[in-house]
CSV table of C-alpha atoms and ligand atoms in Angstrom, one decimal:
chain,number,residue,atom,x,y,z
A,1,MET,CA,-68.2,23.5,-51.8
A,2,ALA,CA,-66.0,26.2,-50.0
A,3,LYS,CA,-62.7,25.3,-50.9
A,4,TYR,CA,-63.7,26.2,-54.6
A,5,GLU,CA,-65.1,29.9,-53.9
A,6,MET,CA,-62.5,31.7,-54.1
A,7,TYR,CA,-61.4,31.2,-57.3
A,8,ARG,CA,-65.3,31.3,-59.1
A,9,GLN,CA,-66.2,34.8,-57.0
A,10,GLN,CA,-62.8,35.6,-58.5
A,11,VAL,CA,-63.4,34.4,-62.3
A,12,VAL,CA,-67.3,36.2,-62.4
A,13,GLU,CA,-65.3,39.6,-60.8
A,14,THR,CA,-63.3,39.9,-63.0
A,15,ALA,CA,-65.2,38.6,-66.2
A,16,GLN,CA,-67.7,41.9,-64.8
A,17,LEU,CA,-64.8,44.2,-64.8
A,18,LEU,CA,-63.6,43.1,-68.1
A,19,THR,CA,-67.4,43.5,-69.8
A,20,ARG,CA,-67.4,46.7,-68.3
A,21,LYS,CA,-64.7,48.1,-69.9
A,22,GLY,CA,-65.5,47.1,-73.1
A,23,TYR,CA,-62.8,43.8,-73.2
A,24,LEU,CA,-65.7,41.0,-73.3
A,25,MET,CA,-68.9,41.8,-75.0
A,26,ALA,CA,-71.7,39.7,-74.7
A,27,THR,CA,-70.2,35.6,-73.8
A,28,GLY,CA,-67.8,36.5,-76.2
A,29,GLY,CA,-63.9,35.3,-75.2
A,30,ASN,CA,-63.5,33.5,-71.8
A,31,LEU,CA,-61.0,33.5,-69.0
A,32,SER,CA,-60.0,30.8,-66.1
A,33,LEU,CA,-57.9,30.5,-63.0
A,34,ARG,CA,-55.6,27.8,-62.3
A,35,VAL,CA,-56.0,26.0,-58.4
A,36,LEU,CA,-53.5,26.5,-56.3
A,37,GLY,CA,-51.2,22.8,-56.0
A,38,GLU,CA,-53.7,20.3,-58.1
A,39,THR,CA,-54.1,20.2,-61.9
A,40,ALA,CA,-57.5,21.9,-62.3
A,41,MET,CA,-59.2,25.2,-63.4
A,42,ALA,CA,-62.0,27.4,-62.4
A,43,ILE,CA,-62.9,28.5,-66.3
A,44,THR,CA,-66.3,30.6,-67.3
A,45,PRO,CA,-69.2,28.6,-68.2
A,46,SER,CA,-70.3,28.6,-72.1
A,47,ASN,CA,-72.3,30.7,-73.8
A,48,TYR,CA,-73.7,32.5,-70.8
A,49,ASP,CA,-74.0,36.7,-70.2
A,50,TYR,CA,-71.2,37.3,-67.9
A,51,MET,CA,-73.3,40.5,-66.4
A,52,LYS,CA,-75.9,37.5,-64.7
A,53,MET,CA,-73.1,35.6,-64.0
A,54,VAL,CA,-72.9,34.5,-60.3
A,55,PRO,CA,-70.1,32.3,-58.7
A,56,GLU,CA,-71.5,29.1,-59.2
A,57,ASP,CA,-72.0,29.0,-62.2
A,58,VAL,CA,-68.1,29.2,-62.9
A,59,CYS,CA,-66.9,25.7,-63.8
A,60,ILE,CA,-64.4,23.9,-61.7
A,61,LEU,CA,-62.5,21.1,-64.2
A,62,ASP,CA,-59.7,18.3,-64.1
A,63,PHE,CA,-56.9,19.1,-66.9
A,64,ASP,CA,-58.7,16.6,-68.1
A,65,LEU,CA,-61.5,17.8,-68.7
A,66,ASN,CA,-63.4,16.3,-66.3
A,67,VAL,CA,-65.6,18.5,-64.1
A,68,ILE,CA,-64.8,18.7,-60.1
A,69,GLU,CA,-67.7,21.3,-59.6
A,70,GLY,CA,-70.7,23.4,-61.7
A,71,LYS,CA,-74.0,22.9,-63.6
A,72,ARG,CA,-73.1,24.8,-66.2
A,73,LYS,CA,-71.2,23.2,-70.1
A,74,PRO,CA,-67.6,24.8,-69.4
A,75,SER,CA,-66.6,27.2,-72.1
A,76,VAL,CA,-65.1,25.3,-75.5
A,77,GLU,CA,-61.7,26.3,-75.1
A,78,ALA,CA,-61.5,24.8,-71.8
A,79,GLY,CA,-58.8,22.9,-74.3
A,80,MET,CA,-56.5,25.8,-75.0
A,81,HIS,CA,-56.9,27.0,-71.7
A,82,VAL,CA,-55.4,23.2,-70.1
A,83,GLY,CA,-53.0,22.9,-73.0
A,84,ILE,CA,-51.4,26.2,-71.5
A,85,TYR,CA,-51.4,26.0,-67.8
A,86,GLN,CA,-49.2,22.7,-69.3
A,87,ALA,CA,-46.8,24.3,-71.4
A,88,ARG,CA,-46.3,27.8,-69.0
A,89,SER,CA,-45.6,26.5,-64.5
A,90,ASP,CA,-45.9,30.3,-64.2
A,91,VAL,CA,-49.0,31.1,-66.0
A,92,ASN,CA,-51.7,31.5,-63.3
A,93,ALA,CA,-55.0,33.0,-64.9
A,94,ILE,CA,-55.3,34.0,-68.9
A,95,VAL,CA,-58.0,35.8,-70.7
A,96,HIS,CA,-59.0,34.8,-73.4
A,97,THR,CA,-60.9,38.3,-75.2
A,98,HIS,CA,-62.7,39.5,-78.7
A,99,GLN,CA,-61.3,43.1,-77.9
A,100,VAL,CA,-61.4,44.7,-80.7
A,101,TYR,CA,-58.0,47.2,-81.9
A,102,ALA,CA,-56.5,43.5,-80.6
A,103,SER,CA,-58.2,41.8,-82.7
A,104,THR,CA,-57.8,44.5,-86.0
A,105,LEU,CA,-54.2,43.2,-85.8
A,106,ALA,CA,-55.2,39.0,-85.4
A,107,VAL,CA,-57.0,39.8,-88.8
A,108,LEU,CA,-54.0,41.4,-90.2
A,109,LYS,CA,-52.1,38.7,-89.3
A,110,LYS,CA,-49.6,41.9,-88.2
A,111,SER,CA,-47.0,41.2,-84.1
A,112,ILE,CA,-46.7,44.4,-81.9
A,113,PRO,CA,-43.2,44.6,-81.7
A,114,ALA,CA,-41.5,46.6,-79.0
A,115,LEU,CA,-43.1,50.2,-78.6
A,116,PHE,CA,-43.8,51.0,-75.2
A,117,ASP,CA,-41.5,50.2,-72.3
A,118,GLU,CA,-44.3,49.2,-70.3
A,119,GLN,CA,-45.0,46.1,-73.6
A,120,ALA,CA,-42.1,45.2,-72.6
A,121,ARG,CA,-42.6,44.6,-69.1
A,122,PHE,CA,-45.7,43.0,-68.8
A,123,LEU,CA,-46.2,41.3,-71.9
A,124,GLY,CA,-43.0,40.4,-73.3
A,125,ARG,CA,-40.2,40.8,-76.4
A,126,SER,CA,-43.5,41.7,-78.7
A,127,VAL,CA,-46.8,40.3,-79.0
A,128,GLU,CA,-46.5,37.6,-81.8
A,129,VAL,CA,-49.2,36.4,-84.0
A,130,ILE,CA,-50.0,32.4,-83.2
A,131,PRO,CA,-51.5,31.1,-86.7
A,132,TYR,CA,-54.8,30.3,-87.2
A,133,ALA,CA,-57.2,26.7,-86.0
A,134,PRO,CA,-60.5,26.9,-85.7
A,135,SER,CA,-62.1,27.5,-82.2
A,136,GLY,CA,-62.8,25.0,-79.9
A,137,THR,CA,-60.2,22.0,-81.9
A,138,SER,CA,-56.9,19.9,-80.1
A,139,MET,CA,-55.7,22.0,-83.4
A,140,LEU,CA,-56.1,25.0,-81.5
A,141,ARG,CA,-55.3,23.2,-78.6
A,142,ASN,CA,-51.8,22.3,-79.6
A,143,VAL,CA,-50.9,25.8,-81.6
A,144,ILE,CA,-51.3,27.7,-78.9
A,145,ALA,CA,-49.2,25.3,-76.3
A,146,LYS,CA,-46.2,25.4,-78.8
A,147,HIS,CA,-46.4,29.2,-79.1
A,148,VAL,CA,-46.9,30.2,-75.4
A,149,LYS,CA,-43.4,29.2,-75.0
A,150,THR,CA,-41.7,32.4,-75.9
A,151,HIS,CA,-42.7,33.5,-72.4
A,152,ASN,CA,-45.0,36.3,-73.7
A,153,ASN,CA,-47.9,37.2,-71.9
A,154,ALA,CA,-49.5,38.6,-74.6
A,155,TYR,CA,-50.3,36.9,-78.0
A,156,LEU,CA,-53.4,37.3,-81.3
A,157,MET,CA,-54.4,34.5,-82.3
A,158,GLN,CA,-54.9,35.2,-86.1
A,159,SER,CA,-58.5,36.0,-87.4
A,160,HIS,CA,-60.1,35.2,-83.7
A,161,GLY,CA,-58.8,37.7,-80.9
A,162,ALA,CA,-56.2,37.9,-78.0
A,163,LEU,CA,-54.3,36.1,-75.1
A,164,CYS,CA,-52.8,37.4,-72.1
A,165,PHE,CA,-51.6,35.3,-69.2
A,166,GLY,CA,-50.4,36.6,-65.4
A,167,HIS,CA,-49.6,35.3,-62.4
A,168,ASP,CA,-53.2,36.5,-61.4
A,169,LEU,CA,-56.6,37.4,-62.7
A,170,GLU,CA,-55.8,41.5,-61.4
A,171,ARG,CA,-52.4,40.4,-64.0
A,172,ALA,CA,-54.2,38.6,-66.5
A,173,ALA,CA,-56.6,41.8,-67.1
A,174,HIS,CA,-54.1,44.7,-66.8
A,175,ASN,CA,-52.1,43.1,-68.9
A,176,VAL,CA,-55.2,43.3,-71.3
A,177,GLU,CA,-55.8,46.7,-71.3
A,178,ILE,CA,-51.7,47.4,-71.9
A,179,LEU,CA,-52.3,45.2,-75.0
A,180,GLU,CA,-55.1,47.4,-76.3
A,181,LYS,CA,-53.4,50.2,-75.7
A,182,CYS,CA,-50.7,49.2,-78.1
A,183,SER,CA,-52.2,48.2,-80.2
A,184,LEU,CA,-54.6,50.9,-80.4
A,185,ALA,CA,-51.4,53.1,-81.0
A,186,TYR,CA,-49.2,50.4,-83.2
A,187,LEU,CA,-52.7,50.7,-85.6
A,188,LEU,CA,-53.1,54.5,-85.5
A,189,ALA,CA,-48.8,54.8,-86.4
A,190,LEU,CA,-48.8,52.2,-89.3
A,191,CYS,CA,-52.4,54.8,-90.6
A,192,THR,CA,-49.5,57.4,-90.6
A,193,ASN,CA,-46.7,55.4,-93.6
A,194,GLN,CA,-44.1,56.8,-91.5
A,195,LYS,CA,-41.9,55.3,-89.8
A,196,ILE,CA,-42.2,54.0,-86.5
A,197,ASN,CA,-39.9,53.7,-83.4
A,198,LYS,CA,-39.3,50.8,-81.3
A,199,ILE,CA,-37.7,51.2,-77.7
A,200,PRO,CA,-33.8,50.3,-77.9
A,201,LEU,CA,-33.4,46.5,-78.0
A,202,ALA,CA,-31.6,47.2,-74.7
A,203,VAL,CA,-34.0,48.1,-72.3
A,204,ARG,CA,-36.4,46.1,-74.1
A,205,GLU,CA,-34.4,42.9,-72.4
A,206,ILE,CA,-33.6,44.1,-69.6
A,207,ALA,CA,-37.4,44.6,-69.3
A,208,PHE,CA,-38.1,41.2,-70.8
A,209,ALA,CA,-35.6,39.6,-67.7
A,210,LYS,CA,-37.7,41.2,-65.1
A,211,LEU,CA,-40.7,39.8,-66.0
A,212,ARG,CA,-38.8,36.5,-66.5
A,213,LYS,CA,-37.6,36.8,-63.0
A,214,ASP,CA,-41.3,36.9,-61.9
A,215,GLN,CA,-42.0,34.5,-64.0
A,216,LYS,CA,-39.5,31.6,-62.1
A,217,LYS,CA,-40.5,32.9,-58.7
A,218,VAL,CA,-44.6,32.1,-60.1
A,219,GLU,CA,-43.0,28.6,-61.6
A,220,ASN,CA,-41.3,27.8,-58.3
A,221,GLY,CA,-44.4,28.8,-56.5
A,222,ASN,CA,-46.6,26.5,-57.9
A,223,SER,CA,-43.9,23.3,-58.1
A,224,GLU,CA,-43.5,24.0,-54.2
A,225,LEU,CA,-47.5,23.2,-54.2
A,226,GLY,CA,-46.6,20.5,-55.6
A,227,GLY,CA,-49.5,21.4,-58.7
A,228,GLU,CA,-48.7,20.7,-62.2
B,1,ZN,ZN1,-62.4,33.4,-79.2
């Protein structure tokens, strides 16, 4: 059905862009896009090479994880994506990666304080670490859904990887890049054993308020469309 074509196309394009840039590797990670006005999403298939992917490979699932369209097995983390969409009506796109520098901090269980203006504006007050739960389990879905309510747009998943959100896939993909830059800068700064300077609290709060304003616009738009 042509109805979901645009969503599937965007998922493939973003997955391949992030693979070319090295944020997604082989078949690791997954990404999804909310279908506006429906309780449904387009999500990457399980264990399938991103560079071989075509729009027909992308799965369309409802929020009970029933397949609306698609022949391939959906990502094992589909439940985690639904949990996020239900917890965050301002999020329309989710990218989950195993990107190296953010994953290093996830292994160290080290959250990233507000180090840069751009970080606070687009990723939120800080990049928090969400406690570990095994991949593909309802335990992971629940722990993620609980922690993303702080309204940041990037999180680290302990001993696993990272999650970035956006009002669309382009924004979520940009957030993946901002997160990796912040992660690398923070790791290098930590290596020096010198004092790490954060941005002033007032600046952080002004930037976060702008992010929240953007998020509320998306929330309102989604509720007008009659989705969840
Ligand atoms: Zn993963």
